[in-house]
Structures are given as structure tokens and as C-alpha cells.
PDB file of C-alpha atoms in Angstrom:
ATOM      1  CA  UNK T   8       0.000   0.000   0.000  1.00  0.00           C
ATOM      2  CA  UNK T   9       0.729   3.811  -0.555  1.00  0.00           C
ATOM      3  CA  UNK T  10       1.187   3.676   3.710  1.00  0.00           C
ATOM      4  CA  UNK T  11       1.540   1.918   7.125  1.00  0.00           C
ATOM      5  CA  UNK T  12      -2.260   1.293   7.485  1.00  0.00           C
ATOM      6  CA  UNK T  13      -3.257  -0.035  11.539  1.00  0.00           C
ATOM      7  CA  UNK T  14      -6.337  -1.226  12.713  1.00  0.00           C
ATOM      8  CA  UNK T  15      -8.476  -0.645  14.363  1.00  0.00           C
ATOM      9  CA  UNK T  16      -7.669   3.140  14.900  1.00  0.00           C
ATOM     10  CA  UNK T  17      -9.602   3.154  18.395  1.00  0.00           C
ATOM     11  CA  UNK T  18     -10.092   0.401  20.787  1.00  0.00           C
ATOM     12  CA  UNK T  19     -11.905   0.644  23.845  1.00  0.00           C
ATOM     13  CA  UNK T  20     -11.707  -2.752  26.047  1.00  0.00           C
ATOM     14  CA  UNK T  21     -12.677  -4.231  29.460  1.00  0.00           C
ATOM     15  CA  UNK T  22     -10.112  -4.778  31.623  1.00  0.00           C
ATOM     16  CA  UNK T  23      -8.778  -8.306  31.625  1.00  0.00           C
ATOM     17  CA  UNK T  24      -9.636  -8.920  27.595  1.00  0.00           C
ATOM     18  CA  UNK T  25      -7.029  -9.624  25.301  1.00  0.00           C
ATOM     19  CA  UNK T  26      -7.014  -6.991  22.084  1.00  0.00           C
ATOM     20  CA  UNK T  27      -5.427  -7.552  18.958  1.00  0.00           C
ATOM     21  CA  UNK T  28      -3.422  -4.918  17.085  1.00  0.00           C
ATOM     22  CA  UNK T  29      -3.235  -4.802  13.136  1.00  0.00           C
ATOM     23  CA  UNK T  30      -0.025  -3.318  11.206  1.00  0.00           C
ATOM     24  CA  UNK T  31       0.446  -3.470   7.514  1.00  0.00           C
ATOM     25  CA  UNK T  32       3.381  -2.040   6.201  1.00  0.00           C
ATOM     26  CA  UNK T  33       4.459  -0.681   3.229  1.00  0.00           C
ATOM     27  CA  UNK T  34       4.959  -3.155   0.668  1.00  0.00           C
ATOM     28  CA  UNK T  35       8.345  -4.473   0.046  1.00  0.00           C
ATOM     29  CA  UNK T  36       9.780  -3.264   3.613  1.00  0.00           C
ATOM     30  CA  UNK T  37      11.629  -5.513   4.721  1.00  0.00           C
ATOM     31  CA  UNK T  38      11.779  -4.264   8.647  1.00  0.00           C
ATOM     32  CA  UNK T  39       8.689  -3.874  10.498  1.00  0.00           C
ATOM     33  CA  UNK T  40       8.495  -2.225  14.427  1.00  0.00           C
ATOM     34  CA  UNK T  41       5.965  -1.392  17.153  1.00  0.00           C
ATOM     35  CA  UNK T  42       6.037   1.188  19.787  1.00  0.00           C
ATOM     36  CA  UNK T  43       4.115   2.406  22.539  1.00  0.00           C
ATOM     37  CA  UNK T  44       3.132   5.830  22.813  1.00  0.00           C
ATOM     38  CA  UNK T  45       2.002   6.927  26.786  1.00  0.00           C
ATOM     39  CA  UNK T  46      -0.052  10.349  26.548  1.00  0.00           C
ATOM     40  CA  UNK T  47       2.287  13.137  26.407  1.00  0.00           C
ATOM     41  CA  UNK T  48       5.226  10.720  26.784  1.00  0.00           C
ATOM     42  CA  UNK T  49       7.867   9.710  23.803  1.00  0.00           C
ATOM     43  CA  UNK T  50       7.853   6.634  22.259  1.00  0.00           C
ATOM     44  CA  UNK T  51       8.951   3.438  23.481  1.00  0.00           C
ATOM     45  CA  UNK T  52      10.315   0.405  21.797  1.00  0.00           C
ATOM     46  CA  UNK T  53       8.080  -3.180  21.855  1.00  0.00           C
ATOM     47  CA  UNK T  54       9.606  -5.316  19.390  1.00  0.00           C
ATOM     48  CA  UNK T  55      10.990  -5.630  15.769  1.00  0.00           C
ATOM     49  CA  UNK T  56      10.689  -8.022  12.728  1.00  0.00           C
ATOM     50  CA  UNK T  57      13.400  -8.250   9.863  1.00  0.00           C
ATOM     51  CA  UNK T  58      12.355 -10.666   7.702  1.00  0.00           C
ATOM     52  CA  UNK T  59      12.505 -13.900   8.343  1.00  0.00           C
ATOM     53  CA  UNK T  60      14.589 -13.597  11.092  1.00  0.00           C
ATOM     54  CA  UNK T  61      14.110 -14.112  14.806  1.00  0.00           C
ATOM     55  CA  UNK T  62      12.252 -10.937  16.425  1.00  0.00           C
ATOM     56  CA  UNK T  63      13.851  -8.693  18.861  1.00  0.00           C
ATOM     57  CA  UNK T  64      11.469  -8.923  21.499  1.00  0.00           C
ATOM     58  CA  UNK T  65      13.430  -6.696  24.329  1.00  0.00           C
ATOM     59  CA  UNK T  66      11.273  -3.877  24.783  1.00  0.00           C
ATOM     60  CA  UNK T  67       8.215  -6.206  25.305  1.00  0.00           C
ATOM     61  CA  UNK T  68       6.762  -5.059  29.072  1.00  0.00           C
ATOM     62  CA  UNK T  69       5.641  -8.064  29.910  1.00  0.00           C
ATOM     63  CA  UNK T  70       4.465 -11.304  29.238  1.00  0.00           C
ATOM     64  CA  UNK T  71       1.398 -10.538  28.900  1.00  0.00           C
ATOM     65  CA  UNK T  72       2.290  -9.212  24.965  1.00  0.00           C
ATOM     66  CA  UNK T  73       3.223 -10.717  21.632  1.00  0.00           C
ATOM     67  CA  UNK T  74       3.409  -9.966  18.686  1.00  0.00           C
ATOM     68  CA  UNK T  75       3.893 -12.067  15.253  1.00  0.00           C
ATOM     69  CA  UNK T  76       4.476 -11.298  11.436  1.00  0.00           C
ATOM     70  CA  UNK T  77       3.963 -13.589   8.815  1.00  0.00           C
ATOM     71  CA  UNK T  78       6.845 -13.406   6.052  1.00  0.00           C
ATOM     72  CA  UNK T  79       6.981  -9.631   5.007  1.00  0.00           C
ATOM     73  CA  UNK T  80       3.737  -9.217   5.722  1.00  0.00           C
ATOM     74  CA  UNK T  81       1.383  -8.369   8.360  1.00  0.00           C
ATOM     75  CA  UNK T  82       1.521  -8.025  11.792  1.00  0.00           C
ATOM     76  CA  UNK T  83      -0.599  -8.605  14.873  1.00  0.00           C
ATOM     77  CA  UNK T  84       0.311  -7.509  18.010  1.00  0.00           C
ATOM     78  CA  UNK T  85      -1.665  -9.026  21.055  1.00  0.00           C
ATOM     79  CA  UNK T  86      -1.712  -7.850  24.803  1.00  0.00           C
ATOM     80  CA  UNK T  87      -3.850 -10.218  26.986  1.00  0.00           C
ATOM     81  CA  UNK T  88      -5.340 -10.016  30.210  1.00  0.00           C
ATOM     82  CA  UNK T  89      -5.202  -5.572  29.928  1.00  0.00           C
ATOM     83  CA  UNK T  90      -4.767  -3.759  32.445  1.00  0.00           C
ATOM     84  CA  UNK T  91      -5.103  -0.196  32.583  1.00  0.00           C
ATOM     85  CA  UNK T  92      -1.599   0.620  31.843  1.00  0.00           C
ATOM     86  CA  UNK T  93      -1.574  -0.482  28.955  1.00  0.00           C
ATOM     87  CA  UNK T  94      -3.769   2.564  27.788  1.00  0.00           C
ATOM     88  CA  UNK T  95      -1.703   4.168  25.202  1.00  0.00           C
ATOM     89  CA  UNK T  96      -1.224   4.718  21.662  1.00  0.00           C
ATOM     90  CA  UNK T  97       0.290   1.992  19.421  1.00  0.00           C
ATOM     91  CA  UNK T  98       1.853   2.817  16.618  1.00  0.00           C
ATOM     92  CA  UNK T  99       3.633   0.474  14.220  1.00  0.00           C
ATOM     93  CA  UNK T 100       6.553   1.767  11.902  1.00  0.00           C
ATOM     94  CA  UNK T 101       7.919  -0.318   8.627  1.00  0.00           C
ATOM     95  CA  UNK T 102      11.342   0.909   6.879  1.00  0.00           C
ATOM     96  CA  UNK T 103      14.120  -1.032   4.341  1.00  0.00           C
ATOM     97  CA  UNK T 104      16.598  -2.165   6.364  1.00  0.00           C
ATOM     98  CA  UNK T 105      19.818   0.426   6.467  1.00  0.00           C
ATOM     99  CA  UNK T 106      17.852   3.088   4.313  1.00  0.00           C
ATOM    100  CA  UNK T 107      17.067   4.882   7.120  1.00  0.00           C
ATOM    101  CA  UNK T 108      13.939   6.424   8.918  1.00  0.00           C
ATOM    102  CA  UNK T 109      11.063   4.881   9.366  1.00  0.00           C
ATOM    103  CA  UNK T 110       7.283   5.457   8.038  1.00  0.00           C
ATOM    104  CA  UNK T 111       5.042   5.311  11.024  1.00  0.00           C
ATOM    105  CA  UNK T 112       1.354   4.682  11.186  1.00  0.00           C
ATOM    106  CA  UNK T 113      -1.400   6.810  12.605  1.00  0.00           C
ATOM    107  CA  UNK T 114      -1.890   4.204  15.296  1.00  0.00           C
ATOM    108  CA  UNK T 115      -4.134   2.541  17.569  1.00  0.00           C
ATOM    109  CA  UNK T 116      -5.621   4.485  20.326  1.00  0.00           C
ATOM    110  CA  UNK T 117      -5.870   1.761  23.295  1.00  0.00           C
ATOM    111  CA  UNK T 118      -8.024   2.698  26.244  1.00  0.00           C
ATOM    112  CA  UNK T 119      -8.547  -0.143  28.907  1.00  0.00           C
ATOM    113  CA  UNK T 120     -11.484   0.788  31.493  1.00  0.00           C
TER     114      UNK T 120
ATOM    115  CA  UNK F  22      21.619  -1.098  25.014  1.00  0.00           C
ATOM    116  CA  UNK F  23      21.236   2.461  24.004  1.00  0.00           C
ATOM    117  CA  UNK F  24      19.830   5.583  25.681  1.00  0.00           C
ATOM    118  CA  UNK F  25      19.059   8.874  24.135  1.00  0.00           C
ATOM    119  CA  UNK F  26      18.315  11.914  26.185  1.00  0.00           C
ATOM    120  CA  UNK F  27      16.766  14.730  24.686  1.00  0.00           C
ATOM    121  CA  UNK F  28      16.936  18.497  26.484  1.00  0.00           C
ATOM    122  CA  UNK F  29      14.651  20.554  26.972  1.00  0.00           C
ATOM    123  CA  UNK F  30      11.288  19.326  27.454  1.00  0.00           C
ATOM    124  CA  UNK F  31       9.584  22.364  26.592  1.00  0.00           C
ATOM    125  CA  UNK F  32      10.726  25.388  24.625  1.00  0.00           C
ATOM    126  CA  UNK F  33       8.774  28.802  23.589  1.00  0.00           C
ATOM    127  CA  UNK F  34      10.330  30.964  21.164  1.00  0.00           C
ATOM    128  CA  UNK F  35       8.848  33.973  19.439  1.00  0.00           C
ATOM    129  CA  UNK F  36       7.871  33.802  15.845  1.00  0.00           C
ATOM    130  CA  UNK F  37      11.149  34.159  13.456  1.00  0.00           C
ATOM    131  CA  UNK F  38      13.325  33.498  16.440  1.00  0.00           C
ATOM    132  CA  UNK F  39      15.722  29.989  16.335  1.00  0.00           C
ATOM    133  CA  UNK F  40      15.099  27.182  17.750  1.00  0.00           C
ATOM    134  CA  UNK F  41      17.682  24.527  19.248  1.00  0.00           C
ATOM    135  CA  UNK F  42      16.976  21.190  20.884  1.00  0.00           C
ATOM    136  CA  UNK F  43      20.001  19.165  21.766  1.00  0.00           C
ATOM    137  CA  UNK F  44      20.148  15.202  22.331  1.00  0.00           C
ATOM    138  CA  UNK F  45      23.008  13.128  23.747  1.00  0.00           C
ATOM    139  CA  UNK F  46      23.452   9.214  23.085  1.00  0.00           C
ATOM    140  CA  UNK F  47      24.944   6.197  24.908  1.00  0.00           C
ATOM    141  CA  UNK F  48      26.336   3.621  22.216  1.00  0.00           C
ATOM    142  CA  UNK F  49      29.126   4.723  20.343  1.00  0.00           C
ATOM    143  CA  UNK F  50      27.949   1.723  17.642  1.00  0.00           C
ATOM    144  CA  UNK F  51      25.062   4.454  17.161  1.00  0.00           C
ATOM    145  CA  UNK F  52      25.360   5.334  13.458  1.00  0.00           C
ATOM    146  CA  UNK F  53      22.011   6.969  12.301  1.00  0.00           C
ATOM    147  CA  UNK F  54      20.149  10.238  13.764  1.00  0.00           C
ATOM    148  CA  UNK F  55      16.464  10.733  12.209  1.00  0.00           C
ATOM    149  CA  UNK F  56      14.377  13.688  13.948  1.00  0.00           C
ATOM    150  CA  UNK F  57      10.578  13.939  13.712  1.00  0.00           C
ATOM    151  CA  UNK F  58       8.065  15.894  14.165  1.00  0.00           C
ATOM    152  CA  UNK F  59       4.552  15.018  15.738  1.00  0.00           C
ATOM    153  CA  UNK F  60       1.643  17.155  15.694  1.00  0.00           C
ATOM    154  CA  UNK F  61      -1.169  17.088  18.291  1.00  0.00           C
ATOM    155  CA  UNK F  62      -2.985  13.565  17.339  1.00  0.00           C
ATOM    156  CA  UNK F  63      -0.894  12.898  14.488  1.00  0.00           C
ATOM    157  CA  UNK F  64       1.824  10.257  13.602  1.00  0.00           C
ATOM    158  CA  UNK F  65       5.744  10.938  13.824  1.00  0.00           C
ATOM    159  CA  UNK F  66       6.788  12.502  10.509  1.00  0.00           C
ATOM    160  CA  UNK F  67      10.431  12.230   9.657  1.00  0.00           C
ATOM    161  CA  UNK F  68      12.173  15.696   9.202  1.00  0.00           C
ATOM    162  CA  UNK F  69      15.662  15.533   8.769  1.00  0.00           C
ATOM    163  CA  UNK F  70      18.212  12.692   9.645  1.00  0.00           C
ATOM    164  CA  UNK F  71      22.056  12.709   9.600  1.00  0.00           C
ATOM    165  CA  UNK F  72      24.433   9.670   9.449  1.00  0.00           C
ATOM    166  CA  UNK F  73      27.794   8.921  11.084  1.00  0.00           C
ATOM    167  CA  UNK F  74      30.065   9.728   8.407  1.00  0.00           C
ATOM    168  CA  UNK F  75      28.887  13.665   8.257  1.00  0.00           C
ATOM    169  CA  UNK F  76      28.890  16.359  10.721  1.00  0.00           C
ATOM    170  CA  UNK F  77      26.336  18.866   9.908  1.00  0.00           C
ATOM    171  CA  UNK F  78      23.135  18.478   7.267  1.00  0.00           C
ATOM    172  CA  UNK F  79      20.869  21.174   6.407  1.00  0.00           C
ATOM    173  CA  UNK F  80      17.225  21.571   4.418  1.00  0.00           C
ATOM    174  CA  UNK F  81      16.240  24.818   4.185  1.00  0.00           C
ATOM    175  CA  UNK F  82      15.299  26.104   7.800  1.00  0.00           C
ATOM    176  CA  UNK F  83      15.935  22.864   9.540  1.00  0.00           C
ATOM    177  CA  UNK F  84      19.486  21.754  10.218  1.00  0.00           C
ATOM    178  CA  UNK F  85      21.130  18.661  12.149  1.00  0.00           C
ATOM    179  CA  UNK F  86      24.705  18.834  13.521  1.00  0.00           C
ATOM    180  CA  UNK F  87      26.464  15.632  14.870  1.00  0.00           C
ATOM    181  CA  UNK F  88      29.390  15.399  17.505  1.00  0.00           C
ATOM    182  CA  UNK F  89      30.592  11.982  17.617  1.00  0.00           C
ATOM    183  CA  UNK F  90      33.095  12.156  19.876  1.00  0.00           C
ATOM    184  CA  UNK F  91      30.988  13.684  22.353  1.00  0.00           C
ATOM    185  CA  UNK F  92      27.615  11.448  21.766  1.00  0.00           C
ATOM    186  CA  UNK F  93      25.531  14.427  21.019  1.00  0.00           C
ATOM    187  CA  UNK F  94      23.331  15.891  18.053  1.00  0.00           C
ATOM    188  CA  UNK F  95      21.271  18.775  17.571  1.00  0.00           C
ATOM    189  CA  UNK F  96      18.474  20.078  15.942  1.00  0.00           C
ATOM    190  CA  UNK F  97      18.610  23.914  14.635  1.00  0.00           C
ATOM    191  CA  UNK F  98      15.247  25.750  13.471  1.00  0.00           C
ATOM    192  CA  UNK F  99      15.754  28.772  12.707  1.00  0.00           C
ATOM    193  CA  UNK F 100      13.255  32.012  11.274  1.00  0.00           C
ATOM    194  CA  UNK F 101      10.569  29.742  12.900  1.00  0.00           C
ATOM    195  CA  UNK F 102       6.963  29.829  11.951  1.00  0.00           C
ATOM    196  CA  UNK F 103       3.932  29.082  14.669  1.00  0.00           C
ATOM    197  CA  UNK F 104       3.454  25.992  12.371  1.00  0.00           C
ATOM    198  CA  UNK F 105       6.793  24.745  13.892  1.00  0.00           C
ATOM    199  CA  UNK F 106       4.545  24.300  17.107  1.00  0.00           C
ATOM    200  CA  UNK F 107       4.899  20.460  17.778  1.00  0.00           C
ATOM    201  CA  UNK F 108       6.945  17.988  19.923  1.00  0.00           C
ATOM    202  CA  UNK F 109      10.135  17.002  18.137  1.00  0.00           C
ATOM    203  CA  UNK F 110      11.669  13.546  19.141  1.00  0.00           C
ATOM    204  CA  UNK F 111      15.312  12.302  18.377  1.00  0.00           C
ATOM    205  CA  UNK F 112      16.485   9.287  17.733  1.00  0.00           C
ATOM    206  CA  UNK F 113      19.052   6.871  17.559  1.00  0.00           C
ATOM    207  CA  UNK F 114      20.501   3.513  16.004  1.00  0.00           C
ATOM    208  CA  UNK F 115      22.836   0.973  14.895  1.00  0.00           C
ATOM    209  CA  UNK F 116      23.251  -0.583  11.946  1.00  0.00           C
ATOM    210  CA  UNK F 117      24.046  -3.802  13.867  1.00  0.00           C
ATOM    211  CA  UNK F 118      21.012  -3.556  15.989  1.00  0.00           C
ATOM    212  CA  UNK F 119      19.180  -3.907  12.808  1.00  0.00           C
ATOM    213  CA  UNK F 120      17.490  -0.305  12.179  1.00  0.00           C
ATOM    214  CA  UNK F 121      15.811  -0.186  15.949  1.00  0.00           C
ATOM    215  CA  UNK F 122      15.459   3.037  16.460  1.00  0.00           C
ATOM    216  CA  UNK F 123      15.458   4.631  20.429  1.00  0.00           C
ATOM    217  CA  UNK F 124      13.696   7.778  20.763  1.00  0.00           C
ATOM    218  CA  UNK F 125      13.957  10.251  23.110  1.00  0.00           C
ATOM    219  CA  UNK F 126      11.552  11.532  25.560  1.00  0.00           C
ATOM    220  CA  UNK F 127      10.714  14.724  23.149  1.00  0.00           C
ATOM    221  CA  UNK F 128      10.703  18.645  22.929  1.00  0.00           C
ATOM    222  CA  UNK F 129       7.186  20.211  23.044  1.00  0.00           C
ATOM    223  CA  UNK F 130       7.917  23.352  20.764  1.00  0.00           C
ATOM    224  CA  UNK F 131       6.239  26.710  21.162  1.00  0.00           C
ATOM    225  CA  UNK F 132       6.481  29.512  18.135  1.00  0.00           C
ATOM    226  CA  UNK F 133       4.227  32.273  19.249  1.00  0.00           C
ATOM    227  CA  UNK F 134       2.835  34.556  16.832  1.00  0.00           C
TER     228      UNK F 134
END
């Protein structure tokens, strides 16, 4: 696609559901990242996918999240059990590998009541 | 792993004054600097970036200077507009960490009219 597309854009859950997180990047990038966005707070790494290669799943918070990508394609990430923490934004981000920044999507506004 | 501070938090200028915000890293493997903007609601938009090999990049109003030997990089606005108004985040990375990008914790930028 022309963009990093995520859905859904808003997401308003019950504590202790699980919520699923959609990311589809821009075709034919390679590398494929999520962060967490606190209100009014910068953004914080959650994981990364480079092709087929194992994930780099050190900013995860817990174990309560996961995420997976199939191939070069898209990506779900999942956060069970919510607390109300976990409010935030959640934006996903999907670059070429060594070309440098990233194009970031608008995000998925998470609010756990 | 890395750590990127970013100074100050907040900064008001008047309209056509300059603007700097200056960030400091942790791994000297760190060899890419994007900066982006994000408007209220809005996703990250990349602005300007530098890489390792150069010390100073500039595009039009917006310029990036790098000091390697001292871990730091800054961003320079200058003859700012009240459409600057935003919170700028920097960010850094390694080419052997695979792209992953660590962000600091942002400037909220003022231009008043």
C-alpha cells in the first residue's frame, strides 16, 4: 500500500480482555516495528521483525504481549489479560533495512477501562 | 543497550526566532540520527536525519549537527513559523542492531505569533 495502514484506529476494552493490534506495512519493507506511545510521553520500543529472522522482542513489558508477522507481511500484536496501563497509543513503523527512517502509522488508540 | 536523552522538554520561542533542541546518546555503535516531528494527534513525521560519516546536514530552515566524539546531536530551526509548534523527538541507532530506532523523551515546541 501507498502507507503503514493499523487497525483498528480506536479500541476501547474491558479490563482483563485480550485486544489484537493490526499493522500493515508498506509493501516491500523488509523491517517492520511497534512502539508504545504513553499520553504526552515519547515513544517506546516493543519489538521488531526483519524478515525472516528471529524478532527482537526486548522492549516487550511483559508477558502478557506478543506480537507475530507472517513473512513480510502483516503483523498482529496481542496484549492479553489488559490492564489499565496499557492505555496508550500503538503505533507500528515499517522501513528497508539500512535506508534509514522509518514510516510510522497513525496508530491505535488503546483505552482499557 | 542504548539511551538517548533529549533536552529541553519544553521550549517557547517567538515567531522568526531559532530554535535549538540538543540530544546526547549512549552507544558509540550508534550510526544513524532521524528527527521527527509530531503534531497534536498525528503520527511521527520524519524531518531531517544525519548519518555517522557527516557532521552537519541542512534543508532549508531545519538543520542537524552531529558530535561523535561527544555522543551528542542537535536540531537547529531557525526564522521559525507558529506551524513549527509540535513535539520534536530524536532518535538513535545501529546498523548492527538492525534499524531499531530509540527515541527520546521529546521537545514540546512553542512559536508564538
Amino acid at each position: 500500500g501507498a502507507g503503514v495502514s493499523q487497525s483498528p484506529s480506536n479500541k476501547v476494552t474491558e479490563k482483563g480482555k485480550d485486544v489484537e493490534l493490526r499493522c500493515d506495512p508498506i509493501s516491500g519493507h523488509t523491517a517492520l516495528y511497534w512502539y508504545r506511545q504513553r499520553l504526552g510521553q515519547g515513544l517506546e520500543f516493543l519489538i521488531y521483525f526483519q524478515g525472516n529472522s528471529a524478532p527482537d522482542k526486548s522492549g516487550l513489558p511483559s508477558d502478557r504481549f506478543s506480537a507475530e508477522r507472517t513473512g513480510e507481511s502483516v503483523s498482529t500484536l496481542t496484549i492479553q489479560r489488559t490492564q489499565q496501563e496499557d492505555s496508550a497509543v500503538y503505533l507500528c513503523a515499517s522501513s528497508l533495512v539500512g535506508a534509514g527512517g522509518y514510516t510510522f502509522g497513525s496508530g491505535t488508540r488503546l483505552t482499557v477501562v | 543497550g542504548e539511551n538517548v536523552e533529549q533536552h529541553p522538554s519544553t521550549l517557547s520561542v517567538q515567531e522568526g526566532d531559532s530554535a535549538v533542541i540538543k540530544c546526547t546518546y549512549s552507544d558509540s555503535a550508534s550510526n544513524y540520527f532521524p528527527w521527527y516531528k509530531q503534531e497534536l494527534g498525528k503520527r511521527p513525521q520524519l524531518i531531517i536525519d544525519i548519518r555517522s560519516n557527516v557532521g552537519e546536514k541542512k534543508d532549508q530552515r531545519i538543520a542537524v549537527t552531529l558530535n561523535k566524539t561527544a555522543k551528542h546531536f542537535s536540531l537547529h530551526i531557525t526564522e521559525t513559523q507558529p506551524e513549527d509548534s509540535a513535539v520534536y523527538f530524536c532518535a538513535a541507532s545501529a546498523y548492527n542492531q538492525g534499524g531499531k530506532l530509540i527515541f527520546g523523551q521529546g521537545t514540546e515546541l512553542s512559536v508564538k505569533p
